[in-house]
PDB file of C-alpha atoms in Angstrom:
ATOM      1  CA  UNK A1483       0.063  -0.037   0.005  1.00 82.00           C
ATOM      2  CA  UNK A1484       2.967   2.409   1.113  1.00 83.00           C
ATOM      3  CA  UNK A1485       4.595   1.664  -2.463  1.00 85.00           C
ATOM      4  CA  UNK A1486       1.362   2.429  -4.169  1.00 83.00           C
ATOM      5  CA  UNK A1487       1.136   5.647  -2.292  1.00 74.00           C
ATOM      6  CA  UNK A1488       4.463   6.675  -3.298  1.00 75.00           C
ATOM      7  CA  UNK A1489       3.978   5.877  -6.823  1.00 76.00           C
ATOM      8  CA  UNK A1490       0.829   8.028  -7.058  1.00 71.00           C
ATOM      9  CA  UNK A1491       2.830  11.034  -5.581  1.00 68.00           C
ATOM     10  CA  UNK A1492       5.598  10.494  -8.090  1.00 69.00           C
ATOM     11  CA  UNK A1493       3.301  10.271 -10.900  1.00 66.00           C
ATOM     12  CA  UNK A1494       1.533  13.449  -9.837  1.00 61.00           C
ATOM     13  CA  UNK A1495       4.555  15.214  -9.445  1.00 52.00           C
ATOM     14  CA  UNK A1496       5.960  14.227 -12.840  1.00 51.00           C
ATOM     15  CA  UNK A1497       2.618  15.256 -14.479  1.00 50.00           C
ATOM     16  CA  UNK A1498       2.411  18.670 -12.716  1.00 50.00           C
ATOM     17  CA  UNK A1499       6.122  19.484 -12.644  1.00 52.00           C
ATOM     18  CA  UNK A1500       5.983  20.914  -9.136  1.00 55.00           C
ATOM     19  CA  UNK A1501       7.794  18.798  -6.420  1.00 51.00           C
ATOM     20  CA  UNK A1502       5.127  19.787  -3.720  1.00 49.00           C
ATOM     21  CA  UNK A1503       2.420  19.335  -5.939  1.00 56.00           C
ATOM     22  CA  UNK A1504       2.083  15.542  -5.259  1.00 56.00           C
ATOM     23  CA  UNK A1505       1.490  15.710  -1.530  1.00 62.00           C
ATOM     24  CA  UNK A1506      -0.755  18.697  -1.835  1.00 64.00           C
ATOM     25  CA  UNK A1507      -2.750  17.045  -4.572  1.00 63.00           C
ATOM     26  CA  UNK A1508      -3.895  14.555  -1.810  1.00 67.00           C
ATOM     27  CA  UNK A1509      -5.542  17.450  -0.034  1.00 71.00           C
ATOM     28  CA  UNK A1510      -7.240  19.218  -2.791  1.00 67.00           C
ATOM     29  CA  UNK A1511     -10.617  20.291  -1.730  1.00 67.00           C
ATOM     30  CA  UNK A1512     -10.386  19.318   2.008  1.00 77.00           C
ATOM     31  CA  UNK A1513     -11.222  22.883   3.026  1.00 78.00           C
ATOM     32  CA  UNK A1514     -14.349  22.617   0.698  1.00 77.00           C
ATOM     33  CA  UNK A1515     -15.107  19.412   2.127  1.00 82.00           C
ATOM     34  CA  UNK A1516     -15.121  20.687   5.618  1.00 88.00           C
ATOM     35  CA  UNK A1517     -17.000  23.763   4.535  1.00 87.00           C
ATOM     36  CA  UNK A1518     -19.674  21.359   3.268  1.00 89.00           C
ATOM     37  CA  UNK A1519     -19.742  18.794   6.005  1.00 93.00           C
ATOM     38  CA  UNK A1520     -19.851  20.933   8.960  1.00 95.00           C
ATOM     39  CA  UNK A1521     -22.893  22.911   8.012  1.00 95.00           C
ATOM     40  CA  UNK A1522     -24.492  19.867   6.577  1.00 96.00           C
ATOM     41  CA  UNK A1523     -24.172  18.141  10.075  1.00 96.00           C
ATOM     42  CA  UNK A1524     -25.357  21.219  11.907  1.00 97.00           C
ATOM     43  CA  UNK A1525     -28.456  21.665   9.829  1.00 97.00           C
ATOM     44  CA  UNK A1526     -29.101  17.913   9.661  1.00 97.00           C
ATOM     45  CA  UNK A1527     -28.990  17.416  13.554  1.00 96.00           C
ATOM     46  CA  UNK A1528     -30.516  20.313  14.774  1.00 96.00           C
ATOM     47  CA  UNK A1529     -33.555  19.769  12.252  1.00 97.00           C
ATOM     48  CA  UNK A1530     -33.637  16.003  13.125  1.00 96.00           C
ATOM     49  CA  UNK A1531     -34.507  16.084  16.825  1.00 94.00           C
ATOM     50  CA  UNK A1532     -37.608  18.278  16.504  1.00 96.00           C
ATOM     51  CA  UNK A1533     -38.735  16.289  13.568  1.00 96.00           C
ATOM     52  CA  UNK A1534     -38.331  13.113  15.373  1.00 92.00           C
ATOM     53  CA  UNK A1535     -40.385  14.419  18.603  1.00 90.00           C
ATOM     54  CA  UNK A1536     -43.246  15.565  16.052  1.00 92.00           C
ATOM     55  CA  UNK A1537     -43.496  12.245  14.222  1.00 90.00           C
ATOM     56  CA  UNK A1538     -43.313  10.429  17.632  1.00 86.00           C
ATOM     57  CA  UNK A1539     -46.359  12.423  18.734  1.00 86.00           C
ATOM     58  CA  UNK A1540     -48.275  11.952  15.553  1.00 87.00           C
ATOM     59  CA  UNK A1541     -47.522   8.095  15.485  1.00 80.00           C
ATOM     60  CA  UNK A1542     -48.664   8.104  19.253  1.00 74.00           C
ATOM     61  CA  UNK A1543     -47.266   7.406  22.705  1.00 67.00           C
ATOM     62  CA  UNK A1544     -47.261   3.744  22.088  1.00 73.00           C
ATOM     63  CA  UNK A1545     -43.433   2.911  21.842  1.00 80.00           C
ATOM     64  CA  UNK A1546     -42.665  -0.091  19.688  1.00 86.00           C
ATOM     65  CA  UNK A1547     -40.039  -0.902  17.243  1.00 87.00           C
ATOM     66  CA  UNK A1548     -42.379   0.206  14.299  1.00 88.00           C
ATOM     67  CA  UNK A1549     -42.949   3.785  15.890  1.00 88.00           C
ATOM     68  CA  UNK A1550     -39.142   3.982  16.528  1.00 90.00           C
ATOM     69  CA  UNK A1551     -38.457   2.973  12.932  1.00 92.00           C
ATOM     70  CA  UNK A1552     -41.022   5.201  11.299  1.00 90.00           C
ATOM     71  CA  UNK A1553     -40.413   8.398  13.289  1.00 92.00           C
ATOM     72  CA  UNK A1554     -36.694   8.148  12.989  1.00 94.00           C
ATOM     73  CA  UNK A1555     -36.696   7.241   9.353  1.00 96.00           C
ATOM     74  CA  UNK A1556     -39.064   9.976   8.354  1.00 95.00           C
ATOM     75  CA  UNK A1557     -37.340  12.510  10.439  1.00 96.00           C
ATOM     76  CA  UNK A1558     -34.050  11.426   9.029  1.00 97.00           C
ATOM     77  CA  UNK A1559     -35.077  11.664   5.454  1.00 98.00           C
ATOM     78  CA  UNK A1560     -36.410  15.084   5.754  1.00 98.00           C
ATOM     79  CA  UNK A1561     -33.411  16.601   7.893  1.00 98.00           C
ATOM     80  CA  UNK A1562     -30.727  14.911   5.490  1.00 97.00           C
ATOM     81  CA  UNK A1563     -32.899  16.327   2.329  1.00 98.00           C
ATOM     82  CA  UNK A1564     -32.885  19.869   3.936  1.00 98.00           C
ATOM     83  CA  UNK A1565     -29.227  19.600   4.998  1.00 97.00           C
ATOM     84  CA  UNK A1566     -28.327  18.443   1.341  1.00 97.00           C
ATOM     85  CA  UNK A1567     -30.075  21.012  -0.504  1.00 97.00           C
ATOM     86  CA  UNK A1568     -28.956  23.816   1.729  1.00 97.00           C
ATOM     87  CA  UNK A1569     -25.275  22.742   1.213  1.00 96.00           C
ATOM     88  CA  UNK A1570     -25.542  21.893  -2.408  1.00 96.00           C
ATOM     89  CA  UNK A1571     -23.479  25.167  -3.624  1.00 95.00           C
ATOM     90  CA  UNK A1572     -20.630  23.903  -1.171  1.00 93.00           C
ATOM     91  CA  UNK A1573     -20.817  20.416  -2.638  1.00 92.00           C
ATOM     92  CA  UNK A1574     -20.453  21.734  -6.069  1.00 93.00           C
ATOM     93  CA  UNK A1575     -17.570  23.746  -5.037  1.00 89.00           C
ATOM     94  CA  UNK A1576     -15.803  20.900  -3.351  1.00 87.00           C
ATOM     95  CA  UNK A1577     -16.432  18.636  -6.505  1.00 87.00           C
ATOM     96  CA  UNK A1578     -14.801  21.344  -8.778  1.00 86.00           C
ATOM     97  CA  UNK A1579     -11.875  21.677  -6.245  1.00 80.00           C
ATOM     98  CA  UNK A1580     -11.172  18.150  -6.331  1.00 77.00           C
ATOM     99  CA  UNK A1581     -11.495  17.378 -10.146  1.00 81.00           C
ATOM    100  CA  UNK A1582      -9.500  20.575 -11.166  1.00 74.00           C
ATOM    101  CA  UNK A1583      -6.357  19.643 -13.200  1.00 67.00           C
ATOM    102  CA  UNK A1584      -3.355  20.542 -10.960  1.00 60.00           C
ATOM    103  CA  UNK A1585      -1.207  21.293 -14.146  1.00 57.00           C
ATOM    104  CA  UNK A1586      -3.530  24.178 -15.127  1.00 57.00           C
ATOM    105  CA  UNK A1587      -5.085  25.322 -11.979  1.00 56.00           C
ATOM    106  CA  UNK A1588      -3.167  27.118  -9.113  1.00 51.00           C
ATOM    107  CA  UNK A1589      -3.685  25.285  -5.674  1.00 54.00           C
ATOM    108  CA  UNK A1590      -4.199  28.547  -4.193  1.00 62.00           C
ATOM    109  CA  UNK A1591      -7.687  28.580  -5.443  1.00 72.00           C
ATOM    110  CA  UNK A1592      -9.969  28.655  -2.620  1.00 78.00           C
ATOM    111  CA  UNK A1593     -13.666  27.771  -1.892  1.00 82.00           C
ATOM    112  CA  UNK A1594     -14.958  31.356  -2.174  1.00 86.00           C
ATOM    113  CA  UNK A1595     -13.171  31.890  -5.357  1.00 87.00           C
ATOM    114  CA  UNK A1596     -14.595  28.571  -6.790  1.00 87.00           C
ATOM    115  CA  UNK A1597     -18.180  29.684  -5.825  1.00 90.00           C
ATOM    116  CA  UNK A1598     -17.631  33.034  -7.308  1.00 92.00           C
ATOM    117  CA  UNK A1599     -16.579  31.421 -10.650  1.00 91.00           C
ATOM    118  CA  UNK A1600     -19.517  28.997 -10.530  1.00 93.00           C
ATOM    119  CA  UNK A1601     -21.911  31.984  -9.912  1.00 95.00           C
ATOM    120  CA  UNK A1602     -20.251  34.003 -12.902  1.00 95.00           C
ATOM    121  CA  UNK A1603     -20.559  30.861 -15.288  1.00 93.00           C
ATOM    122  CA  UNK A1604     -23.975  29.337 -14.178  1.00 94.00           C
ATOM    123  CA  UNK A1605     -25.776  31.553 -11.740  1.00 95.00           C
ATOM    124  CA  UNK A1606     -28.330  30.110  -9.320  1.00 94.00           C
ATOM    125  CA  UNK A1607     -28.567  26.902 -11.262  1.00 95.00           C
ATOM    126  CA  UNK A1608     -24.933  26.460 -11.302  1.00 95.00           C
ATOM    127  CA  UNK A1609     -24.511  26.721  -7.623  1.00 95.00           C
ATOM    128  CA  UNK A1610     -27.501  23.961  -7.111  1.00 96.00           C
ATOM    129  CA  UNK A1611     -26.214  21.913  -9.912  1.00 95.00           C
ATOM    130  CA  UNK A1612     -27.089  18.207  -9.148  1.00 95.00           C
ATOM    131  CA  UNK A1613     -29.346  18.999  -6.421  1.00 97.00           C
ATOM    132  CA  UNK A1614     -31.926  16.466  -7.020  1.00 97.00           C
ATOM    133  CA  UNK A1615     -29.417  13.603  -7.074  1.00 96.00           C
ATOM    134  CA  UNK A1616     -27.704  14.660  -3.851  1.00 96.00           C
ATOM    135  CA  UNK A1617     -30.954  15.086  -1.969  1.00 97.00           C
ATOM    136  CA  UNK A1618     -32.109  11.754  -3.375  1.00 97.00           C
ATOM    137  CA  UNK A1619     -29.064   9.968  -1.902  1.00 97.00           C
ATOM    138  CA  UNK A1620     -28.487  11.955   1.393  1.00 97.00           C
ATOM    139  CA  UNK A1621     -31.928  12.198   2.522  1.00 97.00           C
ATOM    140  CA  UNK A1622     -32.517   8.243   2.654  1.00 97.00           C
ATOM    141  CA  UNK A1623     -28.973   7.772   3.742  1.00 97.00           C
ATOM    142  CA  UNK A1624     -29.318   9.988   6.995  1.00 97.00           C
ATOM    143  CA  UNK A1625     -33.011   8.079   7.404  1.00 97.00           C
ATOM    144  CA  UNK A1626     -31.417   4.735   7.263  1.00 97.00           C
ATOM    145  CA  UNK A1627     -28.528   5.439   9.539  1.00 97.00           C
ATOM    146  CA  UNK A1628     -30.528   7.256  12.288  1.00 96.00           C
ATOM    147  CA  UNK A1629     -33.423   4.824  12.175  1.00 96.00           C
ATOM    148  CA  UNK A1630     -30.925   1.765  12.279  1.00 96.00           C
ATOM    149  CA  UNK A1631     -29.200   3.227  15.320  1.00 96.00           C
ATOM    150  CA  UNK A1632     -32.463   4.028  17.070  1.00 93.00           C
ATOM    151  CA  UNK A1633     -34.011   0.646  16.406  1.00 93.00           C
ATOM    152  CA  UNK A1634     -31.207  -1.295  17.608  1.00 95.00           C
ATOM    153  CA  UNK A1635     -30.752   1.225  20.554  1.00 94.00           C
ATOM    154  CA  UNK A1636     -34.546   0.504  21.363  1.00 92.00           C
ATOM    155  CA  UNK A1637     -33.971  -3.434  20.960  1.00 92.00           C
ATOM    156  CA  UNK A1638     -30.968  -3.545  23.364  1.00 94.00           C
ATOM    157  CA  UNK A1639     -33.033  -1.315  25.918  1.00 91.00           C
ATOM    158  CA  UNK A1640     -35.940  -3.869  25.490  1.00 89.00           C
ATOM    159  CA  UNK A1641     -33.494  -6.845  26.053  1.00 90.00           C
ATOM    160  CA  UNK A1642     -31.838  -5.222  29.036  1.00 90.00           C
ATOM    161  CA  UNK A1643     -35.145  -4.346  30.712  1.00 86.00           C
ATOM    162  CA  UNK A1644     -36.428  -7.829  30.045  1.00 84.00           C
ATOM    163  CA  UNK A1645     -33.457  -9.457  31.811  1.00 80.00           C
TER     164      UNK A1645
END
């Protein structure tokens, strides 16, 4: 694995012609990734709990695995979808940063410059390019993760209480 990593770094250096480019290429877009993931998590988790409480009230006070699954999956899908849609421009910028050709673009490009460039080239629709597939993936993913965690937690509590 280490040999493959060094071969990769050497090939990036040879292609770009800059010695530090190889190592830096591994971190291209990390700032944009964090700029997307931190707001995504903040929006998702602050939205999730009120939605979960609301769905639990709608489904009734009778706690069962079905109500835990239903309320958590529904809340997760909605919270994940809202967070994915809201952070879509940052995802577009992250993707642009990660796929840029290092031999043609300076590594000094930052996320705000990339967002400005996307706005100039495509306007509002450019910033939200790919929002439907992103929401279609992120919403159900959050719903599955949250509901699985909560159902397992519920089952473990039930098993512990029964013993």
